Short mmCIF file of N, CA and C in Angstrom, two decimals:
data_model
loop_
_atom_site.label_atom_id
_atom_site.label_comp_id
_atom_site.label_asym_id
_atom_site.label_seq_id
_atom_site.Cartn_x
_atom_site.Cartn_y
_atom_site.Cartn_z
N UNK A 166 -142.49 79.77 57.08
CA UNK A 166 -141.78 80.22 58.26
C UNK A 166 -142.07 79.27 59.41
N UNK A 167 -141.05 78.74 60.03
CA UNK A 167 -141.14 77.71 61.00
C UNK A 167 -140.41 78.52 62.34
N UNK A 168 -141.22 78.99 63.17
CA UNK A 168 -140.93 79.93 64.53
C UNK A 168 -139.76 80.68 64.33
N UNK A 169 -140.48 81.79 63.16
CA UNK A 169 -139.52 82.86 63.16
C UNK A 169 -138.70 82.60 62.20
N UNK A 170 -138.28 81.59 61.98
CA UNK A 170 -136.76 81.34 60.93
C UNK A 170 -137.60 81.33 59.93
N UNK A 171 -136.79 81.03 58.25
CA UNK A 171 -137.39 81.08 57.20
C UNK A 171 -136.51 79.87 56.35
N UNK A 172 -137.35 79.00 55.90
CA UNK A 172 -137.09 78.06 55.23
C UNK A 172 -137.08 78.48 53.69
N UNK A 173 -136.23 77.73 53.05
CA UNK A 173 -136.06 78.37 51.42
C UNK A 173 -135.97 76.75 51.21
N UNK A 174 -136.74 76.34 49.59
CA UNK A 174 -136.77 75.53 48.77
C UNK A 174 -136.33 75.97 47.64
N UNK A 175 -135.50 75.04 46.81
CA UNK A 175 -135.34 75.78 45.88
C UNK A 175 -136.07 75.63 44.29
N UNK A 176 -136.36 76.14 43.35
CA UNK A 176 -137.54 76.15 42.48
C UNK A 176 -136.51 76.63 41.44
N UNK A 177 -137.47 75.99 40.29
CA UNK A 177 -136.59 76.55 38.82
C UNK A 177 -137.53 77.72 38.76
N UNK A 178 -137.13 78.62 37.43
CA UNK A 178 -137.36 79.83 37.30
C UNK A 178 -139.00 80.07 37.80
N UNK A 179 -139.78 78.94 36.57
CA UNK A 179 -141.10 79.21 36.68
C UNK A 179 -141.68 78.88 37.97
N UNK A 180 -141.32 79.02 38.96
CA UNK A 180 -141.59 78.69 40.46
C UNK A 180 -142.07 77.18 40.57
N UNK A 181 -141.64 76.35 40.31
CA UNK A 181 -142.14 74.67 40.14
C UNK A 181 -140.79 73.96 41.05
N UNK A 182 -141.04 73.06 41.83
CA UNK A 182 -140.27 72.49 43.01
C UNK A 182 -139.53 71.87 41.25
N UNK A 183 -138.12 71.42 41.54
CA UNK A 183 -137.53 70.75 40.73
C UNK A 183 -137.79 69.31 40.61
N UNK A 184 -137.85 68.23 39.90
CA UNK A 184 -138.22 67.11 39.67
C UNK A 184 -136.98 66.27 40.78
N UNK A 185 -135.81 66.69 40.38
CA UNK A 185 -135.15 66.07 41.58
C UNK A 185 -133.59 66.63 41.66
N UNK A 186 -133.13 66.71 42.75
CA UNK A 186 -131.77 67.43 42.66
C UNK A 186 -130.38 66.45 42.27
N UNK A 187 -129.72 67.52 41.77
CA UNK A 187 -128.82 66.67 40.91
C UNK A 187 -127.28 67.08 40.65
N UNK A 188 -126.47 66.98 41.87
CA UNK A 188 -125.69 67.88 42.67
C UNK A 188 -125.48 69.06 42.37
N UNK A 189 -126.28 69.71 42.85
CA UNK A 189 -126.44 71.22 42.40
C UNK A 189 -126.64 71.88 41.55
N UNK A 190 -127.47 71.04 40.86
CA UNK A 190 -127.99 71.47 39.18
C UNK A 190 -129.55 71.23 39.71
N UNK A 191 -130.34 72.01 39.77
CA UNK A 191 -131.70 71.90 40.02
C UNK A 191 -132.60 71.93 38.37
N UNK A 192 -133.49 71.40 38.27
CA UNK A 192 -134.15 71.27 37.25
C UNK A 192 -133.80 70.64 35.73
N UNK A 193 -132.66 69.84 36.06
CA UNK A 193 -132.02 69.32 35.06
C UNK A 193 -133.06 68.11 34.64
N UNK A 194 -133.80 67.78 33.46
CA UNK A 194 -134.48 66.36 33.52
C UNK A 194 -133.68 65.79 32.23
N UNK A 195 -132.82 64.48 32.84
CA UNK A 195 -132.12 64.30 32.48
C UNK A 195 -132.69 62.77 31.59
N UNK A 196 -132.05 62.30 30.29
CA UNK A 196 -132.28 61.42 29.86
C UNK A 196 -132.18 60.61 30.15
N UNK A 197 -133.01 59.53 29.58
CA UNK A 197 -132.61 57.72 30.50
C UNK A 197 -131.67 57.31 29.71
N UNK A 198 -130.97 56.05 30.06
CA UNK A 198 -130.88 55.97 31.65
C UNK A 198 -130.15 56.33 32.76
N UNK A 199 -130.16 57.37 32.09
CA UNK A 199 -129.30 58.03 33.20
C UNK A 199 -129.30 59.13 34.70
N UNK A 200 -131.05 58.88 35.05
CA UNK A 200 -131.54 59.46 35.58
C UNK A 200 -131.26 59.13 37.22
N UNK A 201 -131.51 57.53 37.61
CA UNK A 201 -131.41 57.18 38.60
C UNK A 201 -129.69 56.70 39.03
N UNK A 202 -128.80 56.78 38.12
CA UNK A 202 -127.42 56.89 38.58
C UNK A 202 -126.36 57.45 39.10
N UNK A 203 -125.84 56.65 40.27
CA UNK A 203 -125.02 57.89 40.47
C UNK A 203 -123.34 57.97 39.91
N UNK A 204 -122.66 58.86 40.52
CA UNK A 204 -121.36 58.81 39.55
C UNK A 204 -120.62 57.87 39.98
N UNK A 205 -119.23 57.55 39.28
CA UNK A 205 -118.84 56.47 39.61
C UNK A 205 -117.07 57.15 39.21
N UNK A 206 -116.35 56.23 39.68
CA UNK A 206 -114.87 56.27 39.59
C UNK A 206 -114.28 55.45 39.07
N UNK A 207 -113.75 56.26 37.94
CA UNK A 207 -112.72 54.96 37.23
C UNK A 207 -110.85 55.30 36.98
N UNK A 208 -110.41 54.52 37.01
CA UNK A 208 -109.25 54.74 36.90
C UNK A 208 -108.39 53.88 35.98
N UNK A 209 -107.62 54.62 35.40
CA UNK A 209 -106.94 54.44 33.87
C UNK A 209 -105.73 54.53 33.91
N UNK A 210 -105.07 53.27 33.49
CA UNK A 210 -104.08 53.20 33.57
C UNK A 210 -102.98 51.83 33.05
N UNK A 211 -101.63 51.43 32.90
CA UNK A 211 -101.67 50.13 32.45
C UNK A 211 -101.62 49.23 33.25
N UNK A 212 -101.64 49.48 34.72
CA UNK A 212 -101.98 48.38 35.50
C UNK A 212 -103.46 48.19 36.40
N UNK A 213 -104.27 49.23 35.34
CA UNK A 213 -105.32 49.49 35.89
C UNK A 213 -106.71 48.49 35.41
N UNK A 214 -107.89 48.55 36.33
CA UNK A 214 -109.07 47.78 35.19
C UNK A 214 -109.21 47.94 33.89
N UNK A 215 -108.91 50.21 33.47
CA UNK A 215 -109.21 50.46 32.58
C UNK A 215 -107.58 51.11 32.39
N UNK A 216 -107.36 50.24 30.66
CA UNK A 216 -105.99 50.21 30.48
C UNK A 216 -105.50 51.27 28.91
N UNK A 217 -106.67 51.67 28.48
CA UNK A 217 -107.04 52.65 27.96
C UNK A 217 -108.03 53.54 27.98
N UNK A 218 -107.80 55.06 27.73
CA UNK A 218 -108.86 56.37 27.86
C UNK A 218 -109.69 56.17 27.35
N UNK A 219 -110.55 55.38 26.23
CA UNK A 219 -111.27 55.10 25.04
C UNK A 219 -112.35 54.37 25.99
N UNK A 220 -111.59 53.09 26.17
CA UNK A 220 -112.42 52.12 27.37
C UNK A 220 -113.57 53.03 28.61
N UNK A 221 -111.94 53.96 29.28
CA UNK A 221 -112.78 54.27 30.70
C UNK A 221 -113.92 55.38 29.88
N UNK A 222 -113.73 56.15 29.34
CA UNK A 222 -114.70 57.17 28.56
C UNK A 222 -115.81 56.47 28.49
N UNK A 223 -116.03 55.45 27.85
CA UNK A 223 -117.47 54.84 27.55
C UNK A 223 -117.98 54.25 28.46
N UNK A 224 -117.38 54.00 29.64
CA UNK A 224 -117.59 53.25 30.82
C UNK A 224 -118.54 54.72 31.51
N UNK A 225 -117.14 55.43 31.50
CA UNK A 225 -117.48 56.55 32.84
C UNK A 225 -119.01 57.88 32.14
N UNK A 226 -118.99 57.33 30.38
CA UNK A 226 -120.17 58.38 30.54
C UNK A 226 -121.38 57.81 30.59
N UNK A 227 -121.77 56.45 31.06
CA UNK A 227 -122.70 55.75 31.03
C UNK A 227 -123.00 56.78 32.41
N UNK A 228 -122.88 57.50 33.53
CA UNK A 228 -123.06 57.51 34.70
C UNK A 228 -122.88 59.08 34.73
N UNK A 229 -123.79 60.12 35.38
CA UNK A 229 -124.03 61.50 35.27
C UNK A 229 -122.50 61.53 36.42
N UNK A 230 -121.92 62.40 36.21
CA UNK A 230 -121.04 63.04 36.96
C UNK A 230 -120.12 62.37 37.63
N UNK A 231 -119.51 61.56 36.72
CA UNK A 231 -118.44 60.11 37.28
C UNK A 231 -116.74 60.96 37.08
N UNK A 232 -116.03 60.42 37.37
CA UNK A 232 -114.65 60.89 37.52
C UNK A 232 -113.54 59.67 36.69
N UNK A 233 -112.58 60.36 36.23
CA UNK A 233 -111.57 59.35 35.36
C UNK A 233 -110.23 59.89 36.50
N UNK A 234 -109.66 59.06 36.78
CA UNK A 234 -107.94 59.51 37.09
C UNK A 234 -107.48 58.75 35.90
N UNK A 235 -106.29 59.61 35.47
CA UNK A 235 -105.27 59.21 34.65
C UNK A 235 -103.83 58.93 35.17
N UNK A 236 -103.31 57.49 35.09
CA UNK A 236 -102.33 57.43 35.65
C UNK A 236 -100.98 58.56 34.99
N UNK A 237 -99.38 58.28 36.03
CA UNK A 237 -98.56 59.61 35.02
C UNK A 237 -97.62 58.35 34.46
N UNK A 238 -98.70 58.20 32.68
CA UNK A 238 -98.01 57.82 31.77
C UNK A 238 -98.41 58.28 30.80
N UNK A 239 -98.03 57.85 29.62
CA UNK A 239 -98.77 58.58 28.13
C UNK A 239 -99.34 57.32 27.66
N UNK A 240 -100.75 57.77 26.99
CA UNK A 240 -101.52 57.13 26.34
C UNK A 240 -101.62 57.40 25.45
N UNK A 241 -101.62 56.67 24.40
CA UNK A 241 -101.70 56.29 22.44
C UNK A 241 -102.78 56.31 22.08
N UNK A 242 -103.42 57.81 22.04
CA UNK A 242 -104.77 57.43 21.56
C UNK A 242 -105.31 56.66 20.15
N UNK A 243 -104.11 57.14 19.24
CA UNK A 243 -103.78 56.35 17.83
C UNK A 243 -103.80 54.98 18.04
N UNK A 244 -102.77 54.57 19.10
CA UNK A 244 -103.67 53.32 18.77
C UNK A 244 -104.76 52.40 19.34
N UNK A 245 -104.89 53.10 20.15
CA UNK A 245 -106.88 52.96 20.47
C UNK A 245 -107.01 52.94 19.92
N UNK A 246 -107.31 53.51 19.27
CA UNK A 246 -108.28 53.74 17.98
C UNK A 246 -108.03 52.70 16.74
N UNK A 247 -107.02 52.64 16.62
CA UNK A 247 -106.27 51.55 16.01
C UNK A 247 -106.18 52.12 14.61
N UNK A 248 -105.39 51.74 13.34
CA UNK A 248 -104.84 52.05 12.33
C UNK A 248 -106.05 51.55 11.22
N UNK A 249 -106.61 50.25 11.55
CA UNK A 249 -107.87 49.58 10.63
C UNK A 249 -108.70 50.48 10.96
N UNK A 250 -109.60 51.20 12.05
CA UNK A 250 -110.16 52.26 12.03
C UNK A 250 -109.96 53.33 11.52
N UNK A 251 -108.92 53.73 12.09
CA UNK A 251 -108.59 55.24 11.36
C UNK A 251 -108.28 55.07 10.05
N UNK A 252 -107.84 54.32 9.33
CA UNK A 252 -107.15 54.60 7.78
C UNK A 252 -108.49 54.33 7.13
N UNK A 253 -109.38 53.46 7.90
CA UNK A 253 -110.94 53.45 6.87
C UNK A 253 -111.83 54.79 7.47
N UNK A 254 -111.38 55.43 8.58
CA UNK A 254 -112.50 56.33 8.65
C UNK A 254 -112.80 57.26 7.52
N UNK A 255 -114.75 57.50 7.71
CA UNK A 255 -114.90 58.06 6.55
C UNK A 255 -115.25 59.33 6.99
N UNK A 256 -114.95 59.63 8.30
CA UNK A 256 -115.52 61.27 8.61
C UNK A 256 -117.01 61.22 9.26
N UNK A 257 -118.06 60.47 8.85
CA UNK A 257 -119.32 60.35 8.76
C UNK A 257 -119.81 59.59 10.19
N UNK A 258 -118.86 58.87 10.86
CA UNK A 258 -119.51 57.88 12.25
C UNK A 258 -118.95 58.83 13.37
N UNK A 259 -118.31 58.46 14.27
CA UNK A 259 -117.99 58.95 15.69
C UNK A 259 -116.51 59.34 15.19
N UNK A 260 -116.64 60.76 15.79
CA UNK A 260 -115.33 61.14 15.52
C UNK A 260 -114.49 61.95 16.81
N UNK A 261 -114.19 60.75 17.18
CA UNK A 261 -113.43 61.22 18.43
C UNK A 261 -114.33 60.05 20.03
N UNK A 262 -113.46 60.85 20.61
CA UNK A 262 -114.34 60.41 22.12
C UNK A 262 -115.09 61.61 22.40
N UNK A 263 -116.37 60.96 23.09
CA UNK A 263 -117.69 61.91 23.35
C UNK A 263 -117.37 62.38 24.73
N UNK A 264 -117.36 63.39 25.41
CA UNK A 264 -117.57 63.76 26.56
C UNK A 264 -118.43 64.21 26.62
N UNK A 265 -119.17 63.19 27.54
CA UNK A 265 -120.93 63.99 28.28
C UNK A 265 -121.22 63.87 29.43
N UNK A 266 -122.28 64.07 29.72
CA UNK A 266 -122.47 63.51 31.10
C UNK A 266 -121.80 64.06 31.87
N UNK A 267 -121.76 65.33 32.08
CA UNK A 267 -120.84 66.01 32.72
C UNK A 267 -119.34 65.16 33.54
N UNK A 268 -118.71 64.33 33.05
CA UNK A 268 -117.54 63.52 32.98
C UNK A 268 -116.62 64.50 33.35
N UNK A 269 -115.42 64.13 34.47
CA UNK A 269 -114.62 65.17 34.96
C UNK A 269 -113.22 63.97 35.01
N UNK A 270 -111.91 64.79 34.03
CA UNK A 270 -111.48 63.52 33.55
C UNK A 270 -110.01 64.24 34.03
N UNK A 271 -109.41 63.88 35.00
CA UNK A 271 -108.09 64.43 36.05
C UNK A 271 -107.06 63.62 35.87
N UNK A 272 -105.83 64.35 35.34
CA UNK A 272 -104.89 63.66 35.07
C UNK A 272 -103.69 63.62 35.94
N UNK A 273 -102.95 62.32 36.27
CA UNK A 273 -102.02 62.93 37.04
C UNK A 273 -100.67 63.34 36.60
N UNK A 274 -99.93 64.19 37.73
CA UNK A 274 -98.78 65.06 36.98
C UNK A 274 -97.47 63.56 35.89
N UNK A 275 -97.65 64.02 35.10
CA UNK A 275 -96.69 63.76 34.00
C UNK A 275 -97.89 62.50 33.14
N UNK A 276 -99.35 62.75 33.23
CA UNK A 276 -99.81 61.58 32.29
C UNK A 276 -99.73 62.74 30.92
N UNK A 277 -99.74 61.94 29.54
CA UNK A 277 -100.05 62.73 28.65
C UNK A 277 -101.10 61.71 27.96
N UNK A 278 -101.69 62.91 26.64
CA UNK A 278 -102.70 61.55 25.66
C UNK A 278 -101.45 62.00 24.21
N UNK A 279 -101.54 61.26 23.49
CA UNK A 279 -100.90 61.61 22.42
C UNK A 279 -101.74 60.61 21.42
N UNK A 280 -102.21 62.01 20.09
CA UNK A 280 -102.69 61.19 19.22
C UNK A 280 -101.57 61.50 17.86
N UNK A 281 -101.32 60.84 17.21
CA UNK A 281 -99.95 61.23 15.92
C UNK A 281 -100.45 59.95 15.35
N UNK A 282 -101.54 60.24 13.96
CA UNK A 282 -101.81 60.35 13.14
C UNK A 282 -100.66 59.53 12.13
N UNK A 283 -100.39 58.71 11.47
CA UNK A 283 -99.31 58.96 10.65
C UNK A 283 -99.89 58.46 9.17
N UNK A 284 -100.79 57.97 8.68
CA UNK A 284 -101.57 57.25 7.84
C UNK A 284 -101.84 58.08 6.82
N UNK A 285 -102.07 57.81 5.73
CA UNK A 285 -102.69 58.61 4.86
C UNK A 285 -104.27 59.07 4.14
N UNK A 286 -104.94 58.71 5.62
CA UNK A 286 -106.29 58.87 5.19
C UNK A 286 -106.49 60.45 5.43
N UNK A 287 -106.87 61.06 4.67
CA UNK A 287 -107.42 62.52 5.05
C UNK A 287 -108.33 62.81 5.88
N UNK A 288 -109.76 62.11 6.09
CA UNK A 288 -110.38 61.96 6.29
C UNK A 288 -110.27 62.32 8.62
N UNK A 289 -109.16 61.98 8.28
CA UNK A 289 -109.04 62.02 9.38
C UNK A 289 -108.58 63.25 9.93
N UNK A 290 -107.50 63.59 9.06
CA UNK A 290 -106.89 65.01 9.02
C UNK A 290 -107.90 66.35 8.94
N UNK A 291 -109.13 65.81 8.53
CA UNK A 291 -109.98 67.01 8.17
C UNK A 291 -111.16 67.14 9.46
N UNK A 292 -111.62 65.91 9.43
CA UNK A 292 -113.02 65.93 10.87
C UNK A 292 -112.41 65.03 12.14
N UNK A 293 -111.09 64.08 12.38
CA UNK A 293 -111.19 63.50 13.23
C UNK A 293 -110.83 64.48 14.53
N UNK A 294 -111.30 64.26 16.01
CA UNK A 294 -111.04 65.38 16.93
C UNK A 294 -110.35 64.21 18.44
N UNK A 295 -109.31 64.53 18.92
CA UNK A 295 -109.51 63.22 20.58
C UNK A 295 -110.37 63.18 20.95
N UNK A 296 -111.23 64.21 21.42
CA UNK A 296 -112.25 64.54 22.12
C UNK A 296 -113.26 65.48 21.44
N UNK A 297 -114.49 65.43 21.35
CA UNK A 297 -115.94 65.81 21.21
C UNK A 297 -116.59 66.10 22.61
N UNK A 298 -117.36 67.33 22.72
CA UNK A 298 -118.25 67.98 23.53
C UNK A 298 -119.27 67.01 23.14
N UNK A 299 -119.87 66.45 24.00
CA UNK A 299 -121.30 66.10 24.30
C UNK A 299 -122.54 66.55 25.15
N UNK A 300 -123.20 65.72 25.23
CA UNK A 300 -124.61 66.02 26.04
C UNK A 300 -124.10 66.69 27.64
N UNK A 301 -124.50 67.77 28.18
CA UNK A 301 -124.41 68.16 29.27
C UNK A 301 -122.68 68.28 29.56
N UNK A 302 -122.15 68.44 28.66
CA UNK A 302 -120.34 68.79 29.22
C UNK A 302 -119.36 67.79 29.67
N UNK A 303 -118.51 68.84 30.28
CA UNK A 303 -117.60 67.99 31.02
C UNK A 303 -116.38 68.76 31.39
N UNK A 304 -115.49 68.20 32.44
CA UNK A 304 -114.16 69.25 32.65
C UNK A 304 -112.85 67.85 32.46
N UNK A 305 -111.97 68.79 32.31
CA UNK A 305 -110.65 67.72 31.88
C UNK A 305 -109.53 69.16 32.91
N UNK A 306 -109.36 68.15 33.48
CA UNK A 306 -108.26 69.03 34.73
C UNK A 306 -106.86 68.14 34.56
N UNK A 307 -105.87 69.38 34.83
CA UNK A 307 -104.29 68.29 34.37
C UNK A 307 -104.44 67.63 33.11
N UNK A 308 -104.81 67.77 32.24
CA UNK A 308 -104.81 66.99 31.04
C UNK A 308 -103.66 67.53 30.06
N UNK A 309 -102.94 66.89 29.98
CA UNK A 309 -102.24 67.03 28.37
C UNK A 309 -102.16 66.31 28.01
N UNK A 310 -102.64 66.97 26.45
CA UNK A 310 -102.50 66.50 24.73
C UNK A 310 -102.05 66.89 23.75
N UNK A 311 -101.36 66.22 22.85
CA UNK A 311 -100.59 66.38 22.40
C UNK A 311 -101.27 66.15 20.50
N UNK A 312 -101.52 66.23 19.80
CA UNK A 312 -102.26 66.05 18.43
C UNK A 312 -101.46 66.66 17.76
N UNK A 313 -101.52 65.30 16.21
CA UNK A 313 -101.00 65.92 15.18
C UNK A 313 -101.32 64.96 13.77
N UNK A 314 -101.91 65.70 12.94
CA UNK A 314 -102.65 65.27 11.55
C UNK A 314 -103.97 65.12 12.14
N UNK A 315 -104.57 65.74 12.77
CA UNK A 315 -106.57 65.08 12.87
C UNK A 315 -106.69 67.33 12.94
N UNK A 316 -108.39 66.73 13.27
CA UNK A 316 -108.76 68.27 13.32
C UNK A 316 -108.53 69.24 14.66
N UNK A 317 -108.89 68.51 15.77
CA UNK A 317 -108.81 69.30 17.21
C UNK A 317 -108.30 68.31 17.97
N UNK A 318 -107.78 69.20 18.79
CA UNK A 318 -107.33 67.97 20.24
C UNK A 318 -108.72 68.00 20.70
N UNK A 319 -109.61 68.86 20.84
CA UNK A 319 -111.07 68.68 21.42
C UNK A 319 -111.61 69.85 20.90
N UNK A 320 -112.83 69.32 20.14
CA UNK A 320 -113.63 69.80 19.12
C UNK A 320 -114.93 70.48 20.73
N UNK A 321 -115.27 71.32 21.03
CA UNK A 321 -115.94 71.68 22.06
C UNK A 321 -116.76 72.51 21.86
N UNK A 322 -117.32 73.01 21.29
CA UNK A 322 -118.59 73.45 20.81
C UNK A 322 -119.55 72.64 20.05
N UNK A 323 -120.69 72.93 20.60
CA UNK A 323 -122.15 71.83 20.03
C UNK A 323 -123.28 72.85 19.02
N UNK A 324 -122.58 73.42 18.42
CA UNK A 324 -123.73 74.50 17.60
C UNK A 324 -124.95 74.68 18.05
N UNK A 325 -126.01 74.27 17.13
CA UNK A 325 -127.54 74.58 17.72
C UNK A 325 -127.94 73.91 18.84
N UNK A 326 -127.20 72.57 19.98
CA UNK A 326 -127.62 72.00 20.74
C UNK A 326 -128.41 72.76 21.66
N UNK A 327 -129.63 72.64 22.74
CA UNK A 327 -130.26 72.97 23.63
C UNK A 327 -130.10 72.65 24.70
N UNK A 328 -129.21 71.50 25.09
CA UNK A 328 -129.18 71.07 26.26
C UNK A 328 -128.39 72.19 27.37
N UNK A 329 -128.64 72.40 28.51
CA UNK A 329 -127.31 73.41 28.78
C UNK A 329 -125.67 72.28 29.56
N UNK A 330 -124.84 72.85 28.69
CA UNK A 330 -123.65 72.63 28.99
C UNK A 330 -122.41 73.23 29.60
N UNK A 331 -121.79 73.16 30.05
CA UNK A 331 -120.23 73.79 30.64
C UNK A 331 -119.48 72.89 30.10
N UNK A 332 -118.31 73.30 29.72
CA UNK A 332 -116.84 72.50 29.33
C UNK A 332 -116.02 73.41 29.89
N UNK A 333 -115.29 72.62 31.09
CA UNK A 333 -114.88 73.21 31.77
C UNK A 333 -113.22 72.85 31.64
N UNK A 334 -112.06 73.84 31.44
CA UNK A 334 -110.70 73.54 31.91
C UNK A 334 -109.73 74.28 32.90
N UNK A 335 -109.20 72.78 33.30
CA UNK A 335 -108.44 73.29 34.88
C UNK A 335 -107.07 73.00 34.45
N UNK A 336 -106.04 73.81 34.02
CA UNK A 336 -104.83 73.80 34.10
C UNK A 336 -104.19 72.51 33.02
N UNK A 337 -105.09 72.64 32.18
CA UNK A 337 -104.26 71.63 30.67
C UNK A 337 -103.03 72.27 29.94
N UNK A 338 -103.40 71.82 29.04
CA UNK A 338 -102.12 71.87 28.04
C UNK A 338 -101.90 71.36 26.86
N UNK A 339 -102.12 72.03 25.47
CA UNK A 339 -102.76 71.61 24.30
C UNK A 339 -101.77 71.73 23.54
N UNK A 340 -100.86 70.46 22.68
CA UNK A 340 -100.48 71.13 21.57
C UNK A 340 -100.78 70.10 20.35
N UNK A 341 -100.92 70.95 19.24
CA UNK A 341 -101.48 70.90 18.49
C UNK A 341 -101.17 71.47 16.68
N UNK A 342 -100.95 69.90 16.09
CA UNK A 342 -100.24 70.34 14.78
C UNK A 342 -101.68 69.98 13.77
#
């Protein structure tokens, strides 16, 4: 108490000052290196630095709580990914794009992602997803996707993981064959 008023700190459960605040996530101890970074802005688009979603994704989850704009066009996630990838995938490596890092990925009105599959690997049809839940979440606002022949437009549940997460959606739009 400082003359009368009352000062509040804030403490994780077990009453312990938090290691360091982390926009409004107190007690988060977060892995390296991603501890001392802050978020960052990227923007996606074809006249942009980042000229595919694949690119800015790996860019933007290097960095806790970074932001993607999506320009309003449609992006080929198929062929990101490209056809030599996908027709050899075996199910077993990375399947999909990771969203972590609590990554907040805003699209603008009329961008879409479209992944259409057309190959005959199964493999893909059975475990491949656009998007994967990762470490600590993420939100996808304005997003539409469009999928057809893989498993999920976004595979978002992490089973036994411990970390705590939110996956958060703001006004998407999923379809999905």
């Amino acid at each position: 108490t400082i003359a009368g008023a009352s000062m509040s700190t804030a403490m994780m459960a077990n009453g312990e000052l938090p290691l360091s605040y982390v926009y409004g996530v107190y007690g988060v101890e977060l892995a390296e290196p991603l501890r001392n970074q802050y978020p960052q802005t990227f923007y996606c688009g074809s006249t942009r630095e980042y000229t595919t979603v694949k690119a800015a994704v790996e860019e933007a989850t290097k960095h806790m709580d970074s932001t993607i704009y999506l320009d309003a066009e449609t992006f080929d996630i198929t062929a990101e990914f490209g056809s030599t990838y996908l027709d050899g995938y075996s199910g077993s490596s990375s399947i999909g794009m990771f969203l972590k890092n609590r990554v907040h990925i805003i699209g603008a009105t009329g961008s879409r992602l479209l992944f259409n599959y057309t190959g005959a690997n199964a493999k893909v049809h059975e475990f491949f997803s656009v998007f994967n839940a990762g470490t600590y979440g993420f939100t996808l606002e304005n997003v539409e996707i469009v999928s057809t022949n893989c498993r999920y437009s976004v595979h978002d549940e992490r089973g036994s993981s411990l970390d705590e997460y939110h996956n958060i959606y703001k006004r998407c739009s999923f379809t999905h064959d």
